[in-house]
Coordinates of C-alpha atoms in Angstrom, one line a residue:
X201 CA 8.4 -88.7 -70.1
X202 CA 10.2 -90.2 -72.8
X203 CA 13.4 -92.2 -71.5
X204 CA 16.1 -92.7 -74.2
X205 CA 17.6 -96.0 -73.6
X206 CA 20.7 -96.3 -71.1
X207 CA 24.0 -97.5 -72.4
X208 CA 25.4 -100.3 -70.3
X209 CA 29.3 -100.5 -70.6
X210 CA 30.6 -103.8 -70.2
X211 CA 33.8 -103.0 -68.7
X212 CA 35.7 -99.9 -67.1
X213 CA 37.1 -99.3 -70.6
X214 CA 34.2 -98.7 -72.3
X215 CA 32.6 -96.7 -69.5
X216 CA 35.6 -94.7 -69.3
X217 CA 35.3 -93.8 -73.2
X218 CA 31.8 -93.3 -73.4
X219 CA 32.0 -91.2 -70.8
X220 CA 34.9 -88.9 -72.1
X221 CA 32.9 -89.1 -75.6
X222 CA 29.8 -87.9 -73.4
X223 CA 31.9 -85.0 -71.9
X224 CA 32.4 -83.5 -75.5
X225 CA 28.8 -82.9 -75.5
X226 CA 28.1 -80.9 -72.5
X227 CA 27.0 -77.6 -72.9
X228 CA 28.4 -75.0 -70.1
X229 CA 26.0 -72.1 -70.9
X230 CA 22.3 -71.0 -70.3
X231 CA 20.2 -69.9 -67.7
X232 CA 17.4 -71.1 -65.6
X233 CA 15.3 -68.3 -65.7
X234 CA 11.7 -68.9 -65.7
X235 CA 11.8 -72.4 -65.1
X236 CA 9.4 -73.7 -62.7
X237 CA 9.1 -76.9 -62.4
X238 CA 12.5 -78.7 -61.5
X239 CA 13.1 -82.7 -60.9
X240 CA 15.3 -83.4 -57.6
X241 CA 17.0 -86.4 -57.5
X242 CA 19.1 -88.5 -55.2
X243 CA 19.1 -91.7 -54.5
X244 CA 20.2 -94.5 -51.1
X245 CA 21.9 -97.5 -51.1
X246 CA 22.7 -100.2 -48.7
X247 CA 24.7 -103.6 -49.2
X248 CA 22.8 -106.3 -50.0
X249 CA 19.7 -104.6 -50.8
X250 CA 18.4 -102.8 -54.6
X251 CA 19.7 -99.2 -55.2
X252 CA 16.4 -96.8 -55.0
X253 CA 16.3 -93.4 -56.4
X254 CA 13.8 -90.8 -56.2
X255 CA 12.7 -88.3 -58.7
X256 CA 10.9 -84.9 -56.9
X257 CA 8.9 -83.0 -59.3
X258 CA 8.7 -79.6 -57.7
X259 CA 7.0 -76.6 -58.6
X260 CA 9.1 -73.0 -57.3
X261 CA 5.5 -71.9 -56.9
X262 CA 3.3 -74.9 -55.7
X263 CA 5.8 -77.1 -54.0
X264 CA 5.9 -80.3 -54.0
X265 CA 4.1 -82.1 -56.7
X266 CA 5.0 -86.0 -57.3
X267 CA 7.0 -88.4 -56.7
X268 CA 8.6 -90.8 -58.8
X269 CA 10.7 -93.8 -57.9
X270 CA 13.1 -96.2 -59.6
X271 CA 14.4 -99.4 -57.9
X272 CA 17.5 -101.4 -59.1
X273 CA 18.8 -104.6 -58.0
X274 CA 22.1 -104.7 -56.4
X275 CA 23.4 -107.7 -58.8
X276 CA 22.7 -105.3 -61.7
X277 CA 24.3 -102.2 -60.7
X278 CA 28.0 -101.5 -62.1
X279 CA 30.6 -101.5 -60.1
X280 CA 31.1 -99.2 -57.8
X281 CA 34.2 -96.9 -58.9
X282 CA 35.2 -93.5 -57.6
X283 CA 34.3 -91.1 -60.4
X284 CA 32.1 -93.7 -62.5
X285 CA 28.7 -93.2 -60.2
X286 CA 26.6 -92.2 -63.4
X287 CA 26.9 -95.4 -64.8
X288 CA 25.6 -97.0 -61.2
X289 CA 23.0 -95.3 -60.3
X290 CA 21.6 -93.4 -63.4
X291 CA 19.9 -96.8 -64.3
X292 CA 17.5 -96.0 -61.2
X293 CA 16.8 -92.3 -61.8
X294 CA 15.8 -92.7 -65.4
X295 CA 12.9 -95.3 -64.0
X296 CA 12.1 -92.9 -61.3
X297 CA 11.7 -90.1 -63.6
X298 CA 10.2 -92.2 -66.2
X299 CA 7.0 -92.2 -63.2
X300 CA 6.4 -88.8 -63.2
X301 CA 3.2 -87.5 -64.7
X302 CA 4.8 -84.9 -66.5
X303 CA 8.6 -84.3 -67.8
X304 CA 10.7 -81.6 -65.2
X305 CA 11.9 -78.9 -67.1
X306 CA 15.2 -79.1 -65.8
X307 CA 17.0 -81.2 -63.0
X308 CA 18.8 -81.0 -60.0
X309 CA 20.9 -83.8 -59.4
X310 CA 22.6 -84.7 -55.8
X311 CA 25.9 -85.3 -57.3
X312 CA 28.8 -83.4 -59.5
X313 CA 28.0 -81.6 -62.9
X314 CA 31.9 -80.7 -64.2
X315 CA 33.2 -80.8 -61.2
X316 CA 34.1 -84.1 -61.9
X317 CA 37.7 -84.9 -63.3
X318 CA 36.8 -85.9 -66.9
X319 CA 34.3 -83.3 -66.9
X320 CA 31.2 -85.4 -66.7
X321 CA 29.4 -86.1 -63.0
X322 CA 26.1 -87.5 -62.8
X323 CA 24.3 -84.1 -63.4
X324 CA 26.3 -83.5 -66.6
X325 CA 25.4 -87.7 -67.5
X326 CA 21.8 -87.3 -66.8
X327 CA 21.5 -83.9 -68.5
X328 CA 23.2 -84.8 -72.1
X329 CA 21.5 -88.1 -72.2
X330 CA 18.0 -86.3 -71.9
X331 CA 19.0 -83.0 -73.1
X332 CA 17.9 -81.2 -70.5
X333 CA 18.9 -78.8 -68.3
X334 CA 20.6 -79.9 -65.4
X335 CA 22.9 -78.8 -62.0
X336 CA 24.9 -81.0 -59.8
X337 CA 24.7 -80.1 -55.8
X338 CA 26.7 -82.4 -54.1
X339 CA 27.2 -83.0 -50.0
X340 CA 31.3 -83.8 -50.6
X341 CA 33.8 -82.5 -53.1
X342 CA 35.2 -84.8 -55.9
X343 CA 37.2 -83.0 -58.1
X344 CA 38.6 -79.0 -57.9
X345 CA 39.8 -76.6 -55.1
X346 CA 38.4 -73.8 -53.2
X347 CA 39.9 -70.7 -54.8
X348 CA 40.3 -69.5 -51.4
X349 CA 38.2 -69.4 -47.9
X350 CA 34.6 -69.6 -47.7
X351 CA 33.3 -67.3 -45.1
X352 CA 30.5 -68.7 -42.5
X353 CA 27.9 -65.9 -43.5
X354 CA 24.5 -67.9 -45.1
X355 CA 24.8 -67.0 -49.3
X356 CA 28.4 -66.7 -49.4
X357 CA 30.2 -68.8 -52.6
X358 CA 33.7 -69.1 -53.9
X359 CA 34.9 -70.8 -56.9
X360 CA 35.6 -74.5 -57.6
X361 CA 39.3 -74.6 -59.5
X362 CA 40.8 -77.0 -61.6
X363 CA 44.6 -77.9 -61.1
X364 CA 44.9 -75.8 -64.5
X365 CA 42.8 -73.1 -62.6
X366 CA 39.7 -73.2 -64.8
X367 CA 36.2 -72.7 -63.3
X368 CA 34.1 -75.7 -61.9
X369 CA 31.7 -74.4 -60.1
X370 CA 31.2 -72.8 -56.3
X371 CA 31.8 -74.1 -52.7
X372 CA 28.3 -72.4 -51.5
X373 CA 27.3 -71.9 -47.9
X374 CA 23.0 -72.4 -47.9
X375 CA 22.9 -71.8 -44.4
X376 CA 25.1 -69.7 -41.9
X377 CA 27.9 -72.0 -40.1
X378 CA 26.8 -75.1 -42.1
X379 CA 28.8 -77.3 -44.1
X380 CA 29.0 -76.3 -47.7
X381 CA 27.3 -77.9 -50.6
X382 CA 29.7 -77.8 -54.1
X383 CA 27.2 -76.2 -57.2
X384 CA 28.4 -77.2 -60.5
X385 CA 26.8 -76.9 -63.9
X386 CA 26.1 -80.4 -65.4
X387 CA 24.5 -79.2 -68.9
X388 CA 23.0 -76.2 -70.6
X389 CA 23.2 -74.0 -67.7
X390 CA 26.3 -71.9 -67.5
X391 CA 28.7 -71.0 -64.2
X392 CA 26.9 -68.5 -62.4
X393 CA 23.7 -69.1 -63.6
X394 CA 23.5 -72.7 -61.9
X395 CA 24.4 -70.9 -58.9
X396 CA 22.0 -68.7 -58.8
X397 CA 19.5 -71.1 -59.3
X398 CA 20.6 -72.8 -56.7
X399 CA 20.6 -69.8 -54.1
X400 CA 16.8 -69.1 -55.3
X401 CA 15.7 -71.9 -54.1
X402 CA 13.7 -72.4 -50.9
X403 CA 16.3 -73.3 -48.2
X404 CA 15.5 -74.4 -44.7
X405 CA 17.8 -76.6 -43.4
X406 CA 21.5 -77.4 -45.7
X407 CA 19.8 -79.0 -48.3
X408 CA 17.4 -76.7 -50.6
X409 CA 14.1 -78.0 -50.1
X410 CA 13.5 -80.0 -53.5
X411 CA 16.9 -81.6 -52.4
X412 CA 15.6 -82.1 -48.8
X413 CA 12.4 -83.6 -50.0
X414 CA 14.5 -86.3 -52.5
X415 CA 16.8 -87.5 -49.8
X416 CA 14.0 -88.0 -47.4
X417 CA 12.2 -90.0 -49.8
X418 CA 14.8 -91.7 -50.8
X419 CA 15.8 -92.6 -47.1
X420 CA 12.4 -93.7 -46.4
X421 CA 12.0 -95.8 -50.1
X422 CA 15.2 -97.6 -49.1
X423 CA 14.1 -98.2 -45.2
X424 CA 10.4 -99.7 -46.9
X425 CA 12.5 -102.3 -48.7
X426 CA 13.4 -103.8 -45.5

C-alpha cells in the first residue's frame, strides 16, 4: 500500500503542535459496516533492542491472512513520552503495513483513538495520516473516566468521560470477569459504531482475535531478534 511519508518532529514542541494541528482533522463519525478485511496492529519493545511492530491483515470471513512487519532501531525512535507514543512507534507500523499484499480497509490499533488528552492516540495518528478508518483498543486507560461501574457480565460497556464530561469512548468487558479493554474511535468511525465493531469481532480469550494474533506476533518478532 501506498505509505505517505512520516513527519519526524525534532523536538517535544514541534511534536506537540503537529499533533494538536493533527487532532483538528480527526473525523468522529462513520460506521464499519461491511468492512471485511481489517489491519491489527501492535507492536513490542525491549531496552536495547529495535522496536518491532506487526501489521495483521485479517479477513472477518477467512481469518487470518498476512502478516506484515516493520522493525525500527532503538537509536532512531523518539523519545519516549507519556501521551507522545504515535510519534515512537508509528515509524514501525507504517513499514509493517507497507508489507502487506494488499491495503486493510480499516485498522485496529492496540493503543488510544480520542481517548487521548489532546484528542489524538495512536489510532486517531495512524488513521488521519492514511485516511483510513481506524479504532484504538487499548490494555490500560490514558485519558477519561468510567462514567460509572462496569459490571463483570462478558459484552457489558460504559462510557469513557472527559473531565468536561464529553464522550471518549467505552470501558468494554470482551470476556466475563476479565480485565476491560478501553474502545475509542481514532478516525472516521463514530462512538458507538467503533464499539460495535469491536464487540463483532471474534473473541476468545481478552484480546479480540486480530488483536490476539498481532501481539503474539509481535511477541515472537521481538523474541527472534534476540
Amino acid at each position: 500500500m501506498e505509505i505517505p511519508p512520516f513527519p519526524r518532529p525534532g523536538s517535544l514542541e514541534e511534536a506537540l503542535a503537529l499533533q494538536e494541528a493533527l487532532a483538528g482533522k480527526v473525523v468522529v463519525a462513520g460506521s464499519l459496516e461491511g468492512v471485511r478485511r481489517i489491519a491489527a496492529l501492535d507492536a513490542a519493545h525491549k531496552r536495547g533492542r529495535p522496536l518491532v511492530a506487526v501489521a495483521v491483515l485479517y479477513d472477518l470471513e477467512e481469518g487470518l491472512l498476512h502478516v506484515g512487519k516493520g522493525i525500527v532501531p532503538e537509536k532512531a525512535l523518539f523519545p519516549y513520552v507519556p501521551g507522545f507514543l504515535s510519534f515512537r512507534e508509528a515509524p514501525a507500523y507504517l513499514l509493517a503495513l507497507k508489507a502487506l499484499p494488499e491495503a486493510p480497509e480499516a485498522l485496529l490499533v492496540d493503543g488510544q483513538g480520542i481517548a487521548h488528552p489532546r484528542g489524538l492516540g495512536i489510532a486517531g495518528h495512524l488513521g488521519v495520516h492514511l485516511d483510513l478508518p481506524s479504532v484504538g483498543v487499548a490494555k490500560n486507560p490514558l485519558f477519561g473516566r468510567p462514567e460509572g461501574p462496569l459490571p463483570w457480565e462478558k459484552g457489558s460497556a460504559v462510557r469513557l468521560l472527559s473531565p468536561e464530561g464529553r464522550p471518549l469512548g467505552y470501558a468494554y468487558r470482551s470476556r466475563a470477569g476479565v480485565k476491560p479493554l478501553y474502545v475509542s474511535p481514532g478516525h472516521r468511525v463514530g462512538l458507538e459504531e467503533a464499539l460495535e465493531f469491536v464487540k463483532r469481532l471474534p473473541t476468545r480469550f481478552r484480546l479480540p482475535e486480530p488483536m490476539r494474533l498481532a501481539h503474539l506476533e509481535a511477541g515472537e518478532a521481538l523474541r527472534a531478534l534476540d
